[in-house]
mmCIF file of C-alpha atoms and ligand atoms in Angstrom:
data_model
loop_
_atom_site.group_PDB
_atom_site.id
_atom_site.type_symbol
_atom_site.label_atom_id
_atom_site.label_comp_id
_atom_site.label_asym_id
_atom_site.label_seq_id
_atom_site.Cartn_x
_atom_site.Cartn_y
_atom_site.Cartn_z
ATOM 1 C CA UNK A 1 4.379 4.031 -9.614
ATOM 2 C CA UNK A 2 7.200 2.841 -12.053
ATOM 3 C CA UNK A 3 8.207 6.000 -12.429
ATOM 4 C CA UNK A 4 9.247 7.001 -8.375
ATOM 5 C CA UNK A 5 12.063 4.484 -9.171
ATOM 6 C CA UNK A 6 15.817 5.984 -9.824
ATOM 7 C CA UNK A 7 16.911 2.708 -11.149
ATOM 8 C CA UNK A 8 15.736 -0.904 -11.819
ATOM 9 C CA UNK A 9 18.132 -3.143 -10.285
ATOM 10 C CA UNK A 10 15.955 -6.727 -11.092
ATOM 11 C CA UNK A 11 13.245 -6.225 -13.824
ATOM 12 C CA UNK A 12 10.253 -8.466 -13.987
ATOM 13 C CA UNK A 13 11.412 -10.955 -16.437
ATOM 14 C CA UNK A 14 14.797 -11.531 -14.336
ATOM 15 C CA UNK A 15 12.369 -12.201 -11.390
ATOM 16 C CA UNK A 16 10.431 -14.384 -13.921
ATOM 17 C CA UNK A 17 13.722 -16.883 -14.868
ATOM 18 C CA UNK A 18 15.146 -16.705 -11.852
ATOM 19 C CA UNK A 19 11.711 -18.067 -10.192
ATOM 20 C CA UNK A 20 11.898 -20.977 -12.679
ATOM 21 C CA UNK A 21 15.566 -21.855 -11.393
ATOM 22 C CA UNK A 22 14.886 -21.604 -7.971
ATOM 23 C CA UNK A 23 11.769 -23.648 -7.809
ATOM 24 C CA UNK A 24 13.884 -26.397 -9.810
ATOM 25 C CA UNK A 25 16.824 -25.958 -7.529
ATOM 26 C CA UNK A 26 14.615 -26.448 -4.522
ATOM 27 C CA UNK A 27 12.636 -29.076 -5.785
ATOM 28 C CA UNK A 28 15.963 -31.017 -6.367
ATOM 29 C CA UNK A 29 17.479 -30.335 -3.217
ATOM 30 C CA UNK A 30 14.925 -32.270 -1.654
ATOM 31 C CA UNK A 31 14.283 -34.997 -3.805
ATOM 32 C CA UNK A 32 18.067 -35.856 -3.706
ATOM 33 C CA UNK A 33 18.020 -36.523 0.374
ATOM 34 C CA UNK A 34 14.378 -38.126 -0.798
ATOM 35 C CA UNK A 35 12.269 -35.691 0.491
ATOM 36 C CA UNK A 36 9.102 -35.188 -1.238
ATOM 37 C CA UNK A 37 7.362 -32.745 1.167
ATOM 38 C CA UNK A 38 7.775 -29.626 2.883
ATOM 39 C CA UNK A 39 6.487 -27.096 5.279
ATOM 40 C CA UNK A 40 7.140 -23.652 3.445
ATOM 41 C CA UNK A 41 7.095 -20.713 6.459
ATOM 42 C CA UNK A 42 6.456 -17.359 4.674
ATOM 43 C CA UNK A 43 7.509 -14.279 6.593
ATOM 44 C CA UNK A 44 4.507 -11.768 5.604
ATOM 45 C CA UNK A 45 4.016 -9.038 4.914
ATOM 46 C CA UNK A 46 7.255 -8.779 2.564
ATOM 47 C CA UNK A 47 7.796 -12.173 1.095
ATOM 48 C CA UNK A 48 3.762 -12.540 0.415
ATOM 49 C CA UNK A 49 4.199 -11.898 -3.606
ATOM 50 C CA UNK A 50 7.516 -13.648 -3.764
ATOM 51 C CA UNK A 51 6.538 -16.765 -1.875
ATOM 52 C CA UNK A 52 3.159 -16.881 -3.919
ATOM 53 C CA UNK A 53 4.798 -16.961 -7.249
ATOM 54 C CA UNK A 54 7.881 -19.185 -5.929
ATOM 55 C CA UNK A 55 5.632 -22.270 -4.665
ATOM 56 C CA UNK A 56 4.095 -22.844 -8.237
ATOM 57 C CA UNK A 57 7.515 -23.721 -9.457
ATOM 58 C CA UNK A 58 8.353 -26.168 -6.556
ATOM 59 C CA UNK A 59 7.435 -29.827 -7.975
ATOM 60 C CA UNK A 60 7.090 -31.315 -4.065
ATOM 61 C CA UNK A 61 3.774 -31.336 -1.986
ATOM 62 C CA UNK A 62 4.064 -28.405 0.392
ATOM 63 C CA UNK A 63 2.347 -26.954 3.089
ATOM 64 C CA UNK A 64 2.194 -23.659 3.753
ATOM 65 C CA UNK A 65 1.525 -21.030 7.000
ATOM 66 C CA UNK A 66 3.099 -17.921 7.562
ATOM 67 C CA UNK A 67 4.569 -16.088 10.186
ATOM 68 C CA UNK A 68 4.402 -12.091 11.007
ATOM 69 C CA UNK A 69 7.332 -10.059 13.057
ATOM 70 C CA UNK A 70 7.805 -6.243 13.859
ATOM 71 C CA UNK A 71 11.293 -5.118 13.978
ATOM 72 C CA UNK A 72 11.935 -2.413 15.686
ATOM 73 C CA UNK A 73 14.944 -0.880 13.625
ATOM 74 C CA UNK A 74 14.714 3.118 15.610
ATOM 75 C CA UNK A 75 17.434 4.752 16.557
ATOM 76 C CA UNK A 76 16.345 4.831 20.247
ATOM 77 C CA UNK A 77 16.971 0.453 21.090
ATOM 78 C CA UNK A 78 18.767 -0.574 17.589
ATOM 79 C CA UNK A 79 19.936 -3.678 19.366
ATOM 80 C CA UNK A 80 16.424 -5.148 20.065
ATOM 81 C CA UNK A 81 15.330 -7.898 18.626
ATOM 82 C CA UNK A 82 12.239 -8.618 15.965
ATOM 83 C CA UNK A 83 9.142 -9.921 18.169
ATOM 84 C CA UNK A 84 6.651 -12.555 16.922
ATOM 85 C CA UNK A 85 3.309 -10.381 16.145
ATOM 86 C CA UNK A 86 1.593 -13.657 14.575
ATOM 87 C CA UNK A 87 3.296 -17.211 14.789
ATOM 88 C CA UNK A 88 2.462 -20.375 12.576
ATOM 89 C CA UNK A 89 -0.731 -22.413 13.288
ATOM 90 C CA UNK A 90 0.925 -25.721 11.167
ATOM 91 C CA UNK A 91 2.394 -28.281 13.257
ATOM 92 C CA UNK A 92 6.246 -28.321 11.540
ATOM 93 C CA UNK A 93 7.712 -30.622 13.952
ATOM 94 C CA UNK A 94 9.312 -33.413 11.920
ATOM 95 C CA UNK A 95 8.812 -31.984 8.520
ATOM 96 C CA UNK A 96 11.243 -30.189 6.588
ATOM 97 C CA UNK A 97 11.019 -26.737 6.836
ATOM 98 C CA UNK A 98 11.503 -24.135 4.333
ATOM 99 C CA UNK A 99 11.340 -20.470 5.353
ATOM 100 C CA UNK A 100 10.749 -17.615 2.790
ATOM 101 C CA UNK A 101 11.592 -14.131 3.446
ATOM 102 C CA UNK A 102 11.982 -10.955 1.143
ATOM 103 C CA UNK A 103 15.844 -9.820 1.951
ATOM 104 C CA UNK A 104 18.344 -11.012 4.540
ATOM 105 C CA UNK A 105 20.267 -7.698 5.480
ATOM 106 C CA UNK A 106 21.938 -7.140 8.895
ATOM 107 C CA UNK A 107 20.375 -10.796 9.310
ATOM 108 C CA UNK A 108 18.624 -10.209 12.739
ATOM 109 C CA UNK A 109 15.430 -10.719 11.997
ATOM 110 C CA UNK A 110 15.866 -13.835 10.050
ATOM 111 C CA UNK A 111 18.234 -15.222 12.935
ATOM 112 C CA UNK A 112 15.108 -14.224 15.299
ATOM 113 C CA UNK A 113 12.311 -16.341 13.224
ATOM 114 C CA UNK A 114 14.923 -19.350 12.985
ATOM 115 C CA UNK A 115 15.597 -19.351 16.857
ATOM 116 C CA UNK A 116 11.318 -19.359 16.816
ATOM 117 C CA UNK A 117 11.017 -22.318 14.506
ATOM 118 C CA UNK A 118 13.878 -24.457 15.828
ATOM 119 C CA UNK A 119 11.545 -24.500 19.441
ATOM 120 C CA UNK A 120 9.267 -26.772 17.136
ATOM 121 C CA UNK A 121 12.099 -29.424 16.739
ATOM 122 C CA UNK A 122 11.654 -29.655 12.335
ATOM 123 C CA UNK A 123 13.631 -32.710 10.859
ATOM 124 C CA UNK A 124 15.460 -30.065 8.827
ATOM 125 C CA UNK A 125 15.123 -26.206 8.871
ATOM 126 C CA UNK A 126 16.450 -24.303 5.714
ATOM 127 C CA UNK A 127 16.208 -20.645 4.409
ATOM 128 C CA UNK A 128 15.001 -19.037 1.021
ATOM 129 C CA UNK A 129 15.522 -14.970 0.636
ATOM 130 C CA UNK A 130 14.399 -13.456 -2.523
ATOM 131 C CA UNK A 131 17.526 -10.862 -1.782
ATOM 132 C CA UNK A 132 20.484 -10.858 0.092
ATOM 133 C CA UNK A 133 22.186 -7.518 0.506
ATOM 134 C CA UNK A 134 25.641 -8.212 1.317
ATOM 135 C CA UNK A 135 27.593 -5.949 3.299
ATOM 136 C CA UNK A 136 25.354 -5.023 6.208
ATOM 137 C CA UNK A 137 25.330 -8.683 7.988
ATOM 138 C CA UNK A 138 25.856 -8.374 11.576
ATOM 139 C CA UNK A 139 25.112 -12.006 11.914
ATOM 140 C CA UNK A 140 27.235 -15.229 10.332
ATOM 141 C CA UNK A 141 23.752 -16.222 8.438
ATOM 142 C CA UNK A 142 23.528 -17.144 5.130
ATOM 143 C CA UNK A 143 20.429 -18.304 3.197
ATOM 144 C CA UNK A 144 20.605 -21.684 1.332
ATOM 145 C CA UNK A 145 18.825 -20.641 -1.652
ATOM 146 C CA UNK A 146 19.086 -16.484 -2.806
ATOM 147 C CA UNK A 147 17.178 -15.122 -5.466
ATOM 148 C CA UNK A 148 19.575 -11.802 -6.429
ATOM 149 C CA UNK A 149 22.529 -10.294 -4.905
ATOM 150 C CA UNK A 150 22.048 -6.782 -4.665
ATOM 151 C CA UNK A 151 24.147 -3.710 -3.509
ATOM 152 C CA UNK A 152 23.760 -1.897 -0.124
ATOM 153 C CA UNK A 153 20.947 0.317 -1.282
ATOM 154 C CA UNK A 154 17.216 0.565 -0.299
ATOM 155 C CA UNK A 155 15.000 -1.500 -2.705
ATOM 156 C CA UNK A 156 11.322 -1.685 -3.124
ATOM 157 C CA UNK A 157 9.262 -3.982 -5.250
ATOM 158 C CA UNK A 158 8.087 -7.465 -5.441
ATOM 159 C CA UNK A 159 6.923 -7.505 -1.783
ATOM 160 C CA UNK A 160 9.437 -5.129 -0.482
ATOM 161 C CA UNK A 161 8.037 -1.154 0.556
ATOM 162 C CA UNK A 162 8.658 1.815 1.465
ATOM 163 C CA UNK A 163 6.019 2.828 4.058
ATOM 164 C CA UNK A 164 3.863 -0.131 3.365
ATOM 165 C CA UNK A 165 3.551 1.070 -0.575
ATOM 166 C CA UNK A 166 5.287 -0.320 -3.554
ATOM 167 C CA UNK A 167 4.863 -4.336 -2.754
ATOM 168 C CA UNK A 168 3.006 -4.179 -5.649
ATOM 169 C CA UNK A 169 5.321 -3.020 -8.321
ATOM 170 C CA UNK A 170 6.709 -6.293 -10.652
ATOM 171 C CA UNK A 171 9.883 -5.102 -10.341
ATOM 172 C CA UNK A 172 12.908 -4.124 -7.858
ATOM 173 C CA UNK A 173 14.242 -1.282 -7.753
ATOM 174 C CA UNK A 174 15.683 1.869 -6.026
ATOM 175 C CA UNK A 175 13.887 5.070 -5.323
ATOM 176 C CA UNK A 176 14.204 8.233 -6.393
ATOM 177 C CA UNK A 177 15.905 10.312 -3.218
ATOM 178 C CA UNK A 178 13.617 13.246 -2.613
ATOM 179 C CA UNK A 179 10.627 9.987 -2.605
ATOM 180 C CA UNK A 180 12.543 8.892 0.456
ATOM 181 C CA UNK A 181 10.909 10.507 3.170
ATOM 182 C CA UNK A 182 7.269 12.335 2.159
ATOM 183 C CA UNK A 183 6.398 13.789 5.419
ATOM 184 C CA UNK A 184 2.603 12.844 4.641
ATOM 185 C CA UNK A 185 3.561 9.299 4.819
ATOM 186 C CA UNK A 186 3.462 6.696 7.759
HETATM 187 P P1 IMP B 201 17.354 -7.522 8.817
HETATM 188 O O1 IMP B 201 16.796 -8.001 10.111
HETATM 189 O O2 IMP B 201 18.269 -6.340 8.987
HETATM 190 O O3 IMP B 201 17.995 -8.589 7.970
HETATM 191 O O4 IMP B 201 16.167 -6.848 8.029
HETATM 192 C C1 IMP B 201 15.329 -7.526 7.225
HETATM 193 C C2 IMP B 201 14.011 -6.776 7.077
HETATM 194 O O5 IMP B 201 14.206 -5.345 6.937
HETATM 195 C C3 IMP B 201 13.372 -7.228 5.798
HETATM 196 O O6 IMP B 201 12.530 -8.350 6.000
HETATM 197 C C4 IMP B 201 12.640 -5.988 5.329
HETATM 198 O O7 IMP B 201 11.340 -5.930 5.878
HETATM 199 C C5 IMP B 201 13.462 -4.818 5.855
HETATM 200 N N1 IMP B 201 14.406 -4.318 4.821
HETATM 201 C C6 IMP B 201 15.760 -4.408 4.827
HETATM 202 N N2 IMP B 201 16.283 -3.846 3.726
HETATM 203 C C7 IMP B 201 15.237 -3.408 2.986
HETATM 204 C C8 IMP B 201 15.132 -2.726 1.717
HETATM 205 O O8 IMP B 201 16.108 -2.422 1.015
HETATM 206 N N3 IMP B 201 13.870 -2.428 1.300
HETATM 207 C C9 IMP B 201 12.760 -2.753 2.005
HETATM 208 N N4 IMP B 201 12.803 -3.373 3.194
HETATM 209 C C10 IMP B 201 14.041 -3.698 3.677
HETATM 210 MG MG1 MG B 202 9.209 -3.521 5.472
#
């Protein structure tokens, strides 16, 4: 599989330090406003691998449920907006919510999922990308915590796939161009 990649733009032991740091700045975000629980929201199916290694580094008690979206991203209605396939079953309301996704881009579909969540009134509501790909933002959102800046380029890896394959590779990368588009693929 390794080897459909062009390039390796995070390997799996900058995934592996970076996890560490994250989960401690997290953890330390919260304690500091004395917050020793949260409701982590995990966007499947992308940010299932990054979200499952991530909460083992964050020292709080946390509860977890995840949500599901399609987005629609054809060239037909590229305006509409990401619809709610599967919504959370945990009652967030008052708790301090933490939502997980695999790469803020144009920033649509995470503005869609906080719109969702905000309907359940959370004391506070922050954001946790594993990427954010800077340069394509149609929407004044920024996460509060980012794993790795990357370039405008199309990534797979770590949760993120081309065609539904690839979330299973330990590392992020691009791939090669004539892998782009296999007809036999959908
Ligand atoms: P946004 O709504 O444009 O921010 O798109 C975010 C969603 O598009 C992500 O959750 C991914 O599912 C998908 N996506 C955007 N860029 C990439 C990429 O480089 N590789 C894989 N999926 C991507
Ligand atoms: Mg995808």
């Amino acid at each position: 599989m390794k080897e459909d990649l062009a390039s390796v733009l995070v390997s799996e032991e900058q995934i592996r330090e970076r996890l560490g740091q994250l989960g401690d700045e997290i953890t330390q975000t919260y304690l500091d406003e004395g917050i020793d629980e949260i409701s982590l929201v995990c966007v499947t199916n992308g940010a299932i691998v990054f979200a499952a290694d991530l909460i083992r580094h964050i020292n709080l008690y946390v509860r977890l449920d995840c949500i599901r979206v399609c987005s629609y991203q054809d060239d037909i209605n590229p305006q509409s907006e990401p619809e709610i396939v599967d919504n959370i079953r945990l009652d967030i309301s008052g708790t301090h919510v933490l939502l997980i996704d695999d790469i803020l881009d144009t920033g649509r579909t995470l503005a869609s999922i906080l719109k969702i969540l905000r309907g359940f009134e959370p004391a506070s509501l922050r954001t946790c990308m594993l990427l954010d790909k800077q340069g394509r933002r149609e929407l004044d959102h920024d996460a509060d915590f980012i794993g790795f800046n990357i370039p405008n380029e199309f990534v797979v890896g770590y949760g993120l796939d081309f065609a539904e394959r690839y979330r299973n590779l330990n590392c992020i990368g691009v791939l090669k161009p004539e892998l782009q588009n296999p007809p036999e693929w959908t």
